[in-house]
PDB file of C-alpha atoms in Angstrom:
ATOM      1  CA  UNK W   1      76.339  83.091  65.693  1.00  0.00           C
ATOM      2  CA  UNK W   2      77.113  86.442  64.105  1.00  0.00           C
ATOM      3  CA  UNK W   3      79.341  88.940  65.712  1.00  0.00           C
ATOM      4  CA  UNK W   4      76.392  91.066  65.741  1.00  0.00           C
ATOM      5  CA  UNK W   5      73.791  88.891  67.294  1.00  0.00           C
ATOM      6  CA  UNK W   6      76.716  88.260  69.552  1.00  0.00           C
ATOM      7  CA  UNK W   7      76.940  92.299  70.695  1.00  0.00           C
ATOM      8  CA  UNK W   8      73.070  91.764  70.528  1.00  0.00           C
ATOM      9  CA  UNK W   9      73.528  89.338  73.467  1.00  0.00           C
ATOM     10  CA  UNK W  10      76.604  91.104  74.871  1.00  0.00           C
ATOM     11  CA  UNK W  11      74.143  94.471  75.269  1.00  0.00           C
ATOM     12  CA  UNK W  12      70.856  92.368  76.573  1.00  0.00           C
ATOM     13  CA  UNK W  13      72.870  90.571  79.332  1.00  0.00           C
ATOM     14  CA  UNK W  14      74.720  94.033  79.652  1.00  0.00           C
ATOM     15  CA  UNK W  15      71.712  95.679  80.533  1.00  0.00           C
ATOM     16  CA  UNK W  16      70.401  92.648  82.526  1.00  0.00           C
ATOM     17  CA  UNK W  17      73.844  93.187  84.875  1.00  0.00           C
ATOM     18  CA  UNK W  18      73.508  97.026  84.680  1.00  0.00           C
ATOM     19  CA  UNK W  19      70.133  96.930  86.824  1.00  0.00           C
ATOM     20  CA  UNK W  20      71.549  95.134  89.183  1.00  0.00           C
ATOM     21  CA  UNK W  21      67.884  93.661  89.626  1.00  0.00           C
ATOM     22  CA  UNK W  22      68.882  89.549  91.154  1.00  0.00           C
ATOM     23  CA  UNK W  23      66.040  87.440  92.278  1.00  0.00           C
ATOM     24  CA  UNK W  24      66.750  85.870  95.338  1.00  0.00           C
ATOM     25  CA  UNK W  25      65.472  82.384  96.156  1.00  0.00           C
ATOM     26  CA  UNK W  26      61.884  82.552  97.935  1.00  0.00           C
ATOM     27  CA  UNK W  27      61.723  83.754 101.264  1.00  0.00           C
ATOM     28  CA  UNK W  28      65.595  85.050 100.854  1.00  0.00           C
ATOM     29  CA  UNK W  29      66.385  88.919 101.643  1.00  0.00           C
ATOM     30  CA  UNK W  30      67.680  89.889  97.790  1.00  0.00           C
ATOM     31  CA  UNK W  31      70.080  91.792  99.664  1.00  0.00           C
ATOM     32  CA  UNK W  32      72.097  89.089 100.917  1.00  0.00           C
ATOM     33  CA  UNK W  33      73.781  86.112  99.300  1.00  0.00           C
ATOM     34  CA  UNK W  34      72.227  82.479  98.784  1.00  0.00           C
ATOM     35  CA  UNK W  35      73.964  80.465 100.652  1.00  0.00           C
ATOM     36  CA  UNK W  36      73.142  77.161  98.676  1.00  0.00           C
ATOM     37  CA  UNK W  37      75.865  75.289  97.609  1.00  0.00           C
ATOM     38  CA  UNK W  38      75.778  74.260  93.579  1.00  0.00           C
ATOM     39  CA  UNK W  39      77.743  72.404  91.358  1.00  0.00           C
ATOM     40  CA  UNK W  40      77.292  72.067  87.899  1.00  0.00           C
ATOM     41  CA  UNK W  41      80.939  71.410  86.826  1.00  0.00           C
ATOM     42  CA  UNK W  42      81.425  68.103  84.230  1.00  0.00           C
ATOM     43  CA  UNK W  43      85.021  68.472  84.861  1.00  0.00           C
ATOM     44  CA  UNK W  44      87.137  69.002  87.959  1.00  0.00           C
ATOM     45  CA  UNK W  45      90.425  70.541  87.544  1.00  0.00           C
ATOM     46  CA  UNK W  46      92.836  71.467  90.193  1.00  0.00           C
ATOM     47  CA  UNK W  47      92.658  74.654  92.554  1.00  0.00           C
ATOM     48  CA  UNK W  48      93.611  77.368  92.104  1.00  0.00           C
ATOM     49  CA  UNK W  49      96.205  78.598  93.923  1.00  0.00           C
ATOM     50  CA  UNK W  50      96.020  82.331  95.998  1.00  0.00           C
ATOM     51  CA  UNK W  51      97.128  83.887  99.276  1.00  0.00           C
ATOM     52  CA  UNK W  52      94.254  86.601  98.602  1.00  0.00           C
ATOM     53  CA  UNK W  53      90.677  85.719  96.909  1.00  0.00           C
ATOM     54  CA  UNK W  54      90.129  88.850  94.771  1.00  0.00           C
ATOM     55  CA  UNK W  55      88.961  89.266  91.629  1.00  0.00           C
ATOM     56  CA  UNK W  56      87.132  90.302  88.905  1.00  0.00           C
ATOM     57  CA  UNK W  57      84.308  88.721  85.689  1.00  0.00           C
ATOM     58  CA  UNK W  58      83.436  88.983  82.642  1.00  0.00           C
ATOM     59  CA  UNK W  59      80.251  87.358  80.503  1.00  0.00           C
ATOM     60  CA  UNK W  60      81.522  85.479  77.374  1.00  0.00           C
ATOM     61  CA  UNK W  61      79.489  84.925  74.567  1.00  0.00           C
ATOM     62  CA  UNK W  62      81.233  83.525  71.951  1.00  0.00           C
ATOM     63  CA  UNK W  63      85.090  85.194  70.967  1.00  0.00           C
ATOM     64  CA  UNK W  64      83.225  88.251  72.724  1.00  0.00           C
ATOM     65  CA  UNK W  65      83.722  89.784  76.012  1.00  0.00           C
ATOM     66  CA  UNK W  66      82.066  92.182  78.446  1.00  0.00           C
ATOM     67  CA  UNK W  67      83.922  93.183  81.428  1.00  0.00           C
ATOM     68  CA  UNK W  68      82.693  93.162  85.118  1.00  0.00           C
ATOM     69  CA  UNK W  69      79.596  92.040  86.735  1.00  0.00           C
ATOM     70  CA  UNK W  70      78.465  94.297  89.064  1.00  0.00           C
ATOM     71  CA  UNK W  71      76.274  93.052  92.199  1.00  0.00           C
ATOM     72  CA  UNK W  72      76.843  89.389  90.729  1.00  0.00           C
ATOM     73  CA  UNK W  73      76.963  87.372  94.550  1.00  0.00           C
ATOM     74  CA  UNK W  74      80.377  85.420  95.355  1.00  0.00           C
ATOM     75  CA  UNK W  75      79.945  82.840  98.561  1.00  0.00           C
ATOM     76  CA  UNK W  76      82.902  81.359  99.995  1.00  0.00           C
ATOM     77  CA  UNK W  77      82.449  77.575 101.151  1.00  0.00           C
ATOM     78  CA  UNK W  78      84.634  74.829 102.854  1.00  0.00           C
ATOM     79  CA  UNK W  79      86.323  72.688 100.946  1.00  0.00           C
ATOM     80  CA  UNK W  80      85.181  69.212 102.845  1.00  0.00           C
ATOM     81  CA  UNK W  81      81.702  70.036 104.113  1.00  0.00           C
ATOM     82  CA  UNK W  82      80.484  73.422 101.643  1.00  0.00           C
ATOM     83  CA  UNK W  83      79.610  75.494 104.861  1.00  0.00           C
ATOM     84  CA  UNK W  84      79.217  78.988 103.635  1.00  0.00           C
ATOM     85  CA  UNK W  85      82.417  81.057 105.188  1.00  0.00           C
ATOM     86  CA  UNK W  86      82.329  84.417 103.798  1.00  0.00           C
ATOM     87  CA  UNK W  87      79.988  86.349 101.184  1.00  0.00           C
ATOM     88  CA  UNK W  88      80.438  89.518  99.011  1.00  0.00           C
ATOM     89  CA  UNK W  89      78.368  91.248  96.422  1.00  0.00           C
ATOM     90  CA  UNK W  90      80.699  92.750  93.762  1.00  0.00           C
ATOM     91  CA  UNK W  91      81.098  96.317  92.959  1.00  0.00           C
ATOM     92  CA  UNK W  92      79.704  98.497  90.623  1.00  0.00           C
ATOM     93  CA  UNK W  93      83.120  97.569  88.522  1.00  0.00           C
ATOM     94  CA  UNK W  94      82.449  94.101  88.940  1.00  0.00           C
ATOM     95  CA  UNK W  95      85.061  93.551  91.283  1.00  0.00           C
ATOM     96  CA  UNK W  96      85.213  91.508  94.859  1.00  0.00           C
ATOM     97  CA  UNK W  97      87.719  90.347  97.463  1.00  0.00           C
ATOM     98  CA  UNK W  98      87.317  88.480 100.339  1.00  0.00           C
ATOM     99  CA  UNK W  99      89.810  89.492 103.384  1.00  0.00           C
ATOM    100  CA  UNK W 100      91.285  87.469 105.994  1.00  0.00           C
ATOM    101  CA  UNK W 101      90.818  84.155 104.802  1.00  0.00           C
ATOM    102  CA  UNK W 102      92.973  81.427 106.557  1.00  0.00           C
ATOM    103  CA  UNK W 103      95.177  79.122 104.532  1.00  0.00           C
ATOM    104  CA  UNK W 104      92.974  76.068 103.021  1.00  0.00           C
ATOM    105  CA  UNK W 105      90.902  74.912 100.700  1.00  0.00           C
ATOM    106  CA  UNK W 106      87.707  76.537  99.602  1.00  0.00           C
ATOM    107  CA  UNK W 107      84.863  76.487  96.883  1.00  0.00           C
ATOM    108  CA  UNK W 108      84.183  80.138  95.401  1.00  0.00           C
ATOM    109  CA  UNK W 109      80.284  79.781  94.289  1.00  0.00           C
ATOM    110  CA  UNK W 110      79.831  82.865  91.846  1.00  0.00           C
ATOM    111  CA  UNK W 111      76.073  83.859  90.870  1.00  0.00           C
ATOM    112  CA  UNK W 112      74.501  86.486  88.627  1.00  0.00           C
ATOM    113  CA  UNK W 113      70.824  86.240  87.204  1.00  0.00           C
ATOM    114  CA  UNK W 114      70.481  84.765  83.984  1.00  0.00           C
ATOM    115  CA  UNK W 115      73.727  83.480  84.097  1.00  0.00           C
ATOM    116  CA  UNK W 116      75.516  79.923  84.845  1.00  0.00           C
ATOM    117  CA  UNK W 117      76.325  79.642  88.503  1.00  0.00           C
ATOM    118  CA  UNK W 118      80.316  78.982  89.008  1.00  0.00           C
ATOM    119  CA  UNK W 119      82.124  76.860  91.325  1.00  0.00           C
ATOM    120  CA  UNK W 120      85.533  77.136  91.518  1.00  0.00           C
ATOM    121  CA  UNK W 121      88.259  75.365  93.433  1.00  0.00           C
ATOM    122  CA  UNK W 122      90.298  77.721  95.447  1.00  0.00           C
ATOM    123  CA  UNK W 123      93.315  76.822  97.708  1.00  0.00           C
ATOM    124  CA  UNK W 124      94.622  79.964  99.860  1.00  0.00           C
ATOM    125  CA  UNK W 125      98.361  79.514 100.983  1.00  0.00           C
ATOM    126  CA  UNK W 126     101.063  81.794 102.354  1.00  0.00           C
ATOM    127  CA  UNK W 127     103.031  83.304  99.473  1.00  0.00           C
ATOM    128  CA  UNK W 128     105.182  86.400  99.057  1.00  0.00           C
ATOM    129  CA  UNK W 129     104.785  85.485  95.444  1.00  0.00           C
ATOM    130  CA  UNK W 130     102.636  88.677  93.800  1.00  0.00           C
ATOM    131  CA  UNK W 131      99.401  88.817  94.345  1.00  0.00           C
ATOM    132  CA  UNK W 132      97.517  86.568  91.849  1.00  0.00           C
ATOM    133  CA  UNK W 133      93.609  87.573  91.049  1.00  0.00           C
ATOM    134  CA  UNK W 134      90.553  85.147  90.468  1.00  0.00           C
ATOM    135  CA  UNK W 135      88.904  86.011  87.031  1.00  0.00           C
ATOM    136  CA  UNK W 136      85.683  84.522  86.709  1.00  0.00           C
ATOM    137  CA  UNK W 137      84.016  84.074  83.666  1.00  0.00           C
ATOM    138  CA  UNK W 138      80.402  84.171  83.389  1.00  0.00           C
ATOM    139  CA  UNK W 139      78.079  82.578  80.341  1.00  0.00           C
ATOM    140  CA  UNK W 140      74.786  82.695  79.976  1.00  0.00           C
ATOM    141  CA  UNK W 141      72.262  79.807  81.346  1.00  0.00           C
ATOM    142  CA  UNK W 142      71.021  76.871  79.137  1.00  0.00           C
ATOM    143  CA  UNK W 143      74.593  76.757  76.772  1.00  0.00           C
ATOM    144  CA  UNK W 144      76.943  73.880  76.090  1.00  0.00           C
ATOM    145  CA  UNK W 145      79.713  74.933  78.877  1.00  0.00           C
ATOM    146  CA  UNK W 146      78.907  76.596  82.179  1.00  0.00           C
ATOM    147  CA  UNK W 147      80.444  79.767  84.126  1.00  0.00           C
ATOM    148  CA  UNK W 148      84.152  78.891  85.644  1.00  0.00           C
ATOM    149  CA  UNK W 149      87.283  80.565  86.876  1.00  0.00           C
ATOM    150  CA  UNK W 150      91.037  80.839  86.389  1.00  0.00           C
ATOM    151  CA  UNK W 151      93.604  82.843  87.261  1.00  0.00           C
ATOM    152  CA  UNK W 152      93.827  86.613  85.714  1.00  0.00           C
ATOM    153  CA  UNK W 153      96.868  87.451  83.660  1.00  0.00           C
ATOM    154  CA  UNK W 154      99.100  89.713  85.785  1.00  0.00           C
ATOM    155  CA  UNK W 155      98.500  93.537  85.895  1.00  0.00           C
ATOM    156  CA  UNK W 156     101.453  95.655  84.195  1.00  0.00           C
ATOM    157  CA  UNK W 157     103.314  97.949  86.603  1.00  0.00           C
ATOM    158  CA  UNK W 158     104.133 100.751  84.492  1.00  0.00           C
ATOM    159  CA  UNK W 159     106.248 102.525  87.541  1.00  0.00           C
ATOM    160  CA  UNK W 160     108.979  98.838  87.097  1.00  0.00           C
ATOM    161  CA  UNK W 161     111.676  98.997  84.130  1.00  0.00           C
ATOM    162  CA  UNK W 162     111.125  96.345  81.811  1.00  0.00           C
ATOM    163  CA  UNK W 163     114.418  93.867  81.395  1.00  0.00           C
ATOM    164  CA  UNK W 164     114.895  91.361  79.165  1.00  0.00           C
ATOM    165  CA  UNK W 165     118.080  88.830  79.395  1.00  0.00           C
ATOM    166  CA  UNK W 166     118.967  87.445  75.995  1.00  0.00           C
TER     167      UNK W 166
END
């Protein structure tokens, strides 16, 4: 793939996002979440650790990336028995937080049309540790790897003095 048929794809899913326009499953309100529980991961890798579930997406084709998916749907399940706790829509930035969620272990199911569904192993604890973000990243339906999540790379806070120790 080119880097230009990559943009190509970049702008089409872009403006696929932009609309906003998901189909819900029949007989669903498209206003609300689906509540169905997938999977599609091949591999399983441990939770991911977080005393808040907030975060933010991105679609990757390829090297490329677009930021934010807004309206893409993120339900929160139980670890042991996937019953939905919790569901958000994300903002027009893309981004979505869940509040109030009690230490445990959870499944974060993230959806956006046209795009592989994610399911990502979350465990909440109690931390004074700074707050670390989910990042999901979205790919496109029908490709090689599917949609997953990790943890986002701190944000800078320009108002602390930088140290370093030698």
């Amino acid at each position: 793939m080119t880097i230009h048929e990559a943009r190509v794809i970049i702008l089409g899913l872009g403006l696929l996002v932009g609309k906003c326009s998901f189909a819900a499953p029949q007989g669903e309100d498209s206003s609300s979440c689906s509540t169905v529980y997938e999977n599609h991961n091949q591999v399983e890798i441990r939770p991911l650790k977080v005393h808040l579930i907030e975060g933010n997406s991105e679609i990757d084709v390829g090297t490329e990336k677009q930021p934010g998916v807004p309206g893409a749907c993120y339900v929160l399940f139980t670890e042991k028995d996937h019953t939905p706790v919790a569901s958000v829509r994300a903002d027009a930035n893309g981004k979505f937080e869940f509040r109030a969620v009690p230490p445990g272990r959870y499944r974060l199911i993230a959806r956006a049309k046209g795009l592989c569904t994610a399911n990502i192993a979350l465990e909440v604890v109690k931390s004074s540790a700074p707050k670390a973000k989910v990042l999901v990243h979205f790919r496109a339906s029908g490709i090689d790897s599917c949609s997953y999540g990790e943890l986002a790379a701190p944000e800078k806070d320009s108002a602390k003095p930088t140290t370093t120790t030698p």
